[in-house]
Coordinates of N, CA, C and O in Angstrom, one line a residue:
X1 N -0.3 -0.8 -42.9 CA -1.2 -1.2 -43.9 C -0.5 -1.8 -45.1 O 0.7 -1.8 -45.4
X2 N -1.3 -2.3 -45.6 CA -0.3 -3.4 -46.9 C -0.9 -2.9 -48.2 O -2.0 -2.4 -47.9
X3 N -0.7 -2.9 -49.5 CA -1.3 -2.6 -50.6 C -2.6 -2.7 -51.4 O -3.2 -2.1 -52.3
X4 N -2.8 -4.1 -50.5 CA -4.1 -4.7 -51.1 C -5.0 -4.3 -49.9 O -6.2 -4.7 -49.6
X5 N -4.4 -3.4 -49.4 CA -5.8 -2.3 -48.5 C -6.5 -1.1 -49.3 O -7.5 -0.5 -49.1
X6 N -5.6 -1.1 -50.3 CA -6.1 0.2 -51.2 C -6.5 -0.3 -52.9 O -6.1 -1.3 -53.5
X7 N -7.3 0.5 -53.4 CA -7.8 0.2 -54.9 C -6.8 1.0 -55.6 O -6.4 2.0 -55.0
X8 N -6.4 0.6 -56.9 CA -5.7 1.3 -57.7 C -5.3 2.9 -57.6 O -4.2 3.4 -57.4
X9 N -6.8 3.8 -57.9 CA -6.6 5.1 -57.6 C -6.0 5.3 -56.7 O -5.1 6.1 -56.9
X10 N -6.2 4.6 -55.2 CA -6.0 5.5 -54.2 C -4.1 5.1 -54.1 O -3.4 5.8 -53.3
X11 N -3.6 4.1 -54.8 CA -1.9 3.8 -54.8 C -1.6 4.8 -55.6 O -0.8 5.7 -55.3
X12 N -2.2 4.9 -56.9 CA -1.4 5.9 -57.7 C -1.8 7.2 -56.7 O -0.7 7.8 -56.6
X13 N -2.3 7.7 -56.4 CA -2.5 9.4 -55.5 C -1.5 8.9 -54.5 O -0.7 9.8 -54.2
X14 N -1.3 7.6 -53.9 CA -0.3 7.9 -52.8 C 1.1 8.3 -53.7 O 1.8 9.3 -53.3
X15 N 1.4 7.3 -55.0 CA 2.8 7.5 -55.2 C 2.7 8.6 -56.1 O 3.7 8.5 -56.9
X16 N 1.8 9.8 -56.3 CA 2.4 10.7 -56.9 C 3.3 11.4 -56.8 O 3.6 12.1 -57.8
X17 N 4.0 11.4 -55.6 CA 5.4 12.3 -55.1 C 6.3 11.6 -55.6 O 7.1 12.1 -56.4
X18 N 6.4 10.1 -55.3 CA 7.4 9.9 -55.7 C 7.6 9.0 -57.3 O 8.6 8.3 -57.6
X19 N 6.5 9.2 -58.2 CA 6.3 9.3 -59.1 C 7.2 10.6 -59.7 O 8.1 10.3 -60.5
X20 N 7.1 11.4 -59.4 CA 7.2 12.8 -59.5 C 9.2 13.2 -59.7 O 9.9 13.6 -60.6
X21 N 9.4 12.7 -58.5 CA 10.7 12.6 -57.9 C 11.3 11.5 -58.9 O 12.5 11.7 -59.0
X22 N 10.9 10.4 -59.7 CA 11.9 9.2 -59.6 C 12.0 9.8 -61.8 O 13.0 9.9 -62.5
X23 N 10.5 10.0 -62.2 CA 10.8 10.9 -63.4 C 11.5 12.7 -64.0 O 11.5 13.2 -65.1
X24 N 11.9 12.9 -62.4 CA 12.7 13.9 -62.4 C 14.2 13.6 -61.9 O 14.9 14.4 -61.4
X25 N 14.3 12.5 -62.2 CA 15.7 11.9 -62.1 C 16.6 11.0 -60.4 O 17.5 10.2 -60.1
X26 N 15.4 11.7 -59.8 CA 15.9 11.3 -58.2 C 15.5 10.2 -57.4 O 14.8 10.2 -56.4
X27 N 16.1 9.2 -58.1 CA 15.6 7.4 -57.9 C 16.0 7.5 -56.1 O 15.5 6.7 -55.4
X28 N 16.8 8.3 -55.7 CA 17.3 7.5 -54.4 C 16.9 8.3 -53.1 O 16.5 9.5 -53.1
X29 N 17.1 7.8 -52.3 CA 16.1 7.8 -50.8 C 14.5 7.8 -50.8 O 13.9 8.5 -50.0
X30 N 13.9 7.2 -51.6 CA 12.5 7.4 -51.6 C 11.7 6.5 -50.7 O 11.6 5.3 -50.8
X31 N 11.3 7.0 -50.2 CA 10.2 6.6 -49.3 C 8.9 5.8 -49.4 O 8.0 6.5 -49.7
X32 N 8.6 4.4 -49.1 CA 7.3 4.1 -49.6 C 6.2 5.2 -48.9 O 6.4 6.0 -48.1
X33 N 5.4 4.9 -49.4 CA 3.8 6.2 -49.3 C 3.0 5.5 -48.6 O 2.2 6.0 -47.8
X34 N 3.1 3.9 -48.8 CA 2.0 2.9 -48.4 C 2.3 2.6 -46.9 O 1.4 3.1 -46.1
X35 N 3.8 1.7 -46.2 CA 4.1 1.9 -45.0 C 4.7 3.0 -44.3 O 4.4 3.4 -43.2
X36 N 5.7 3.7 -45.2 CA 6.1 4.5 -44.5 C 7.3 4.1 -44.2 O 8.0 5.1 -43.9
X37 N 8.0 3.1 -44.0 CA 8.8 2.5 -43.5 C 9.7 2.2 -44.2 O 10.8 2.6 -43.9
X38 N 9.6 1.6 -45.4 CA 10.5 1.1 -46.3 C 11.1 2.1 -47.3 O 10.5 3.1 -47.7
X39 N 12.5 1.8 -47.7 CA 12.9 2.9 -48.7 C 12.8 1.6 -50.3 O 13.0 0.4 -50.5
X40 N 12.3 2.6 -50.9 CA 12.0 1.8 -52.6 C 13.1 1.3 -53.2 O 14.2 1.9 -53.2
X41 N 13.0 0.4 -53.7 CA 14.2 0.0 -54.5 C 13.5 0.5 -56.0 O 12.4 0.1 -56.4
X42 N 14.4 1.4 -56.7 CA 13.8 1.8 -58.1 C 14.8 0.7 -59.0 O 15.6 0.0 -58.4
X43 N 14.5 0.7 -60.2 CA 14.9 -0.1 -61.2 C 14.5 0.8 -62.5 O 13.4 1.1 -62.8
X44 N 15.7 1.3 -63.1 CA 15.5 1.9 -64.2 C 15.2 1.4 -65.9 O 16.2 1.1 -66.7
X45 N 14.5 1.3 -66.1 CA 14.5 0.3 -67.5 C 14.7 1.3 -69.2 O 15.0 2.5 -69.0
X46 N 14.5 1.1 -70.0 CA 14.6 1.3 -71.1 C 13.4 2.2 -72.2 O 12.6 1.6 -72.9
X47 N 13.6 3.3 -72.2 CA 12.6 4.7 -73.0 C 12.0 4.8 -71.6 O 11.0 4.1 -71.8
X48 N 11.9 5.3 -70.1 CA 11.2 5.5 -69.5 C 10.4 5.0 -68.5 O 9.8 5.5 -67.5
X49 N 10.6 3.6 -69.0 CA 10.3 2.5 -67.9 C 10.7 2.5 -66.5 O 11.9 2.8 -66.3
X50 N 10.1 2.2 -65.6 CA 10.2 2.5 -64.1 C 9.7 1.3 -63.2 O 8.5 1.3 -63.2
X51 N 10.3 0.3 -62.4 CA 9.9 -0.5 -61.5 C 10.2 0.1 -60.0 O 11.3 0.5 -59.6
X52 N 9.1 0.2 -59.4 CA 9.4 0.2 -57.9 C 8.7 -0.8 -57.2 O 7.6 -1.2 -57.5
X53 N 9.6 -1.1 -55.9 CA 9.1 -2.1 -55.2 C 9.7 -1.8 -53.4 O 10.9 -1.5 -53.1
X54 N 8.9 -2.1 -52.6 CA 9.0 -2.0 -51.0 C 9.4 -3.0 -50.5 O 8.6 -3.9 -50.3
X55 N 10.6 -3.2 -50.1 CA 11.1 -4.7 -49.1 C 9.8 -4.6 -48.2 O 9.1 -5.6 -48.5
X56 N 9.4 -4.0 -47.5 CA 8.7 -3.5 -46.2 C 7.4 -4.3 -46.5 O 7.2 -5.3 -45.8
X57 N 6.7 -4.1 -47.2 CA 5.1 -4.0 -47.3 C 5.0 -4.7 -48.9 O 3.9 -5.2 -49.0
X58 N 5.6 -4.9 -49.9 CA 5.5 -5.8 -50.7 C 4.8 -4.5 -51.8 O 4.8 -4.9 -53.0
X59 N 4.5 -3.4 -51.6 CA 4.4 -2.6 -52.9 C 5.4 -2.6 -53.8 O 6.5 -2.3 -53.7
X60 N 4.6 -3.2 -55.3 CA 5.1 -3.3 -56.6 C 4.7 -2.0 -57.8 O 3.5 -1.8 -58.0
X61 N 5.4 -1.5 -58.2 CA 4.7 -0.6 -59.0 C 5.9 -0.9 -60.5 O 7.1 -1.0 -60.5
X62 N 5.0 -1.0 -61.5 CA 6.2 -1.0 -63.4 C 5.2 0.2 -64.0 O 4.1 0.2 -63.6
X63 N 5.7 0.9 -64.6 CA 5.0 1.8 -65.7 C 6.1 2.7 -66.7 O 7.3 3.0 -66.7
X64 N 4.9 2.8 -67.5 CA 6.3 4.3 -68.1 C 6.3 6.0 -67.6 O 5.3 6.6 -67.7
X65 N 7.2 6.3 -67.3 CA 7.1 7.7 -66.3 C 6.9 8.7 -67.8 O 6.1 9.6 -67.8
X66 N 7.7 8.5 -68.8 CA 7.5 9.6 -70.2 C 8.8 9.2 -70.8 O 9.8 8.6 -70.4
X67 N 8.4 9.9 -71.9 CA 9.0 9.6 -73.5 C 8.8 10.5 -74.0 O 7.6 10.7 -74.4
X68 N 10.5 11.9 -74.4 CA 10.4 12.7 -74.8 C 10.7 12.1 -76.4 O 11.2 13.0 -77.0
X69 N 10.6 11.2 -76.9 CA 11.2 10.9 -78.4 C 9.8 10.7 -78.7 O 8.9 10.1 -78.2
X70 N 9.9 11.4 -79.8 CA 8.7 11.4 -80.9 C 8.5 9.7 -82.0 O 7.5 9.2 -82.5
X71 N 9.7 9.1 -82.1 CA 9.7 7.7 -82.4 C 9.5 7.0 -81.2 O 10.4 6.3 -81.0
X72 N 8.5 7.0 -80.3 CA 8.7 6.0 -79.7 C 8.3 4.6 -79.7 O 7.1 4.5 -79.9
X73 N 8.9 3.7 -79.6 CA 8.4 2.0 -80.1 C 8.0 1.5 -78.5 O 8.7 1.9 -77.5
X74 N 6.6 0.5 -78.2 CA 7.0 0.2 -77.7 C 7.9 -0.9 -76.6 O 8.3 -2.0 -77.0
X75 N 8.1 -0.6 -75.7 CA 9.1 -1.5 -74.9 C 8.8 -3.4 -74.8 O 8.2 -4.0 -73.9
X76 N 9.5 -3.8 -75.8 CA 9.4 -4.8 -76.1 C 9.5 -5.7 -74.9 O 8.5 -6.0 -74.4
X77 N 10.6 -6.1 -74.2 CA 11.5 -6.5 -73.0 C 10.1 -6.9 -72.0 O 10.3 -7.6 -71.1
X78 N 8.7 -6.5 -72.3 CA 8.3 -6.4 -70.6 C 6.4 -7.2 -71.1 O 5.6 -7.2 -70.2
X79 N 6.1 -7.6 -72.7 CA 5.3 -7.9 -72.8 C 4.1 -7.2 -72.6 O 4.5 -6.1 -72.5
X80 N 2.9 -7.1 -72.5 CA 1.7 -6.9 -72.0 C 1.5 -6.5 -71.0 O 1.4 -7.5 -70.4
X81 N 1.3 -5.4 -70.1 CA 1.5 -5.0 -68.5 C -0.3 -4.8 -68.5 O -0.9 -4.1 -69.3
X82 N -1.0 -5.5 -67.6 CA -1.7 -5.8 -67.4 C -2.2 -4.8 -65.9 O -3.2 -4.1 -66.2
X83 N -1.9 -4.6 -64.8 CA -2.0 -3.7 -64.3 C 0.0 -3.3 -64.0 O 1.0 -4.0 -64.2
X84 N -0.3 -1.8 -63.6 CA 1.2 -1.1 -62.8 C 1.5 -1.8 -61.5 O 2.6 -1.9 -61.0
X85 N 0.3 -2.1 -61.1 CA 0.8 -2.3 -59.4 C 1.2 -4.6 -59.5 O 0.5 -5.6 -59.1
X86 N 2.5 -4.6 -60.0 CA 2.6 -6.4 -59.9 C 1.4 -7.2 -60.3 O 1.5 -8.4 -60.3

């Protein structure tokens, strides 16, 4: 299955684990949710910011995982994010 099989909700419920896993520090061996097949390439960015993407199946995901600083500005670098999923 490819991504544009699923509506928003049902990507974010898939990648809740490894949502979970990549803001508890553990960017590596992760598994896409969508094929199954592909291991994620994460990309760590700046206050929390998070890109993941699937060689495999073309799942894109950018967001912010959390921001324990009470100043937080935000992340200039990435413009306007319009949807998480690319």
């Amino acid at each position: 299955m490819r991504p544009s099989d699923f509506d928003q909700e049902e990507l974010l419920l898939m990648l809740q684990d490894v949502l979970t896993s990549a803001a508890s520090g553990r960017t590596e061996n992760l598994r896409c949710p969508v094929c199954e097949r592909g291991d994620l390439a994460v990309e760590e960015g700046d206050q929390g910011w998070i890109k993941l993407q699937c060689p495999q199946c073309g799942l894109q995901f950018e967001g912010l995982l959390g921001n324990s600083d009470d100043d937080y500005v935000a992340y200039a670098g990435r413009g306007k994010v319009q949807s998480p999923f690319g």
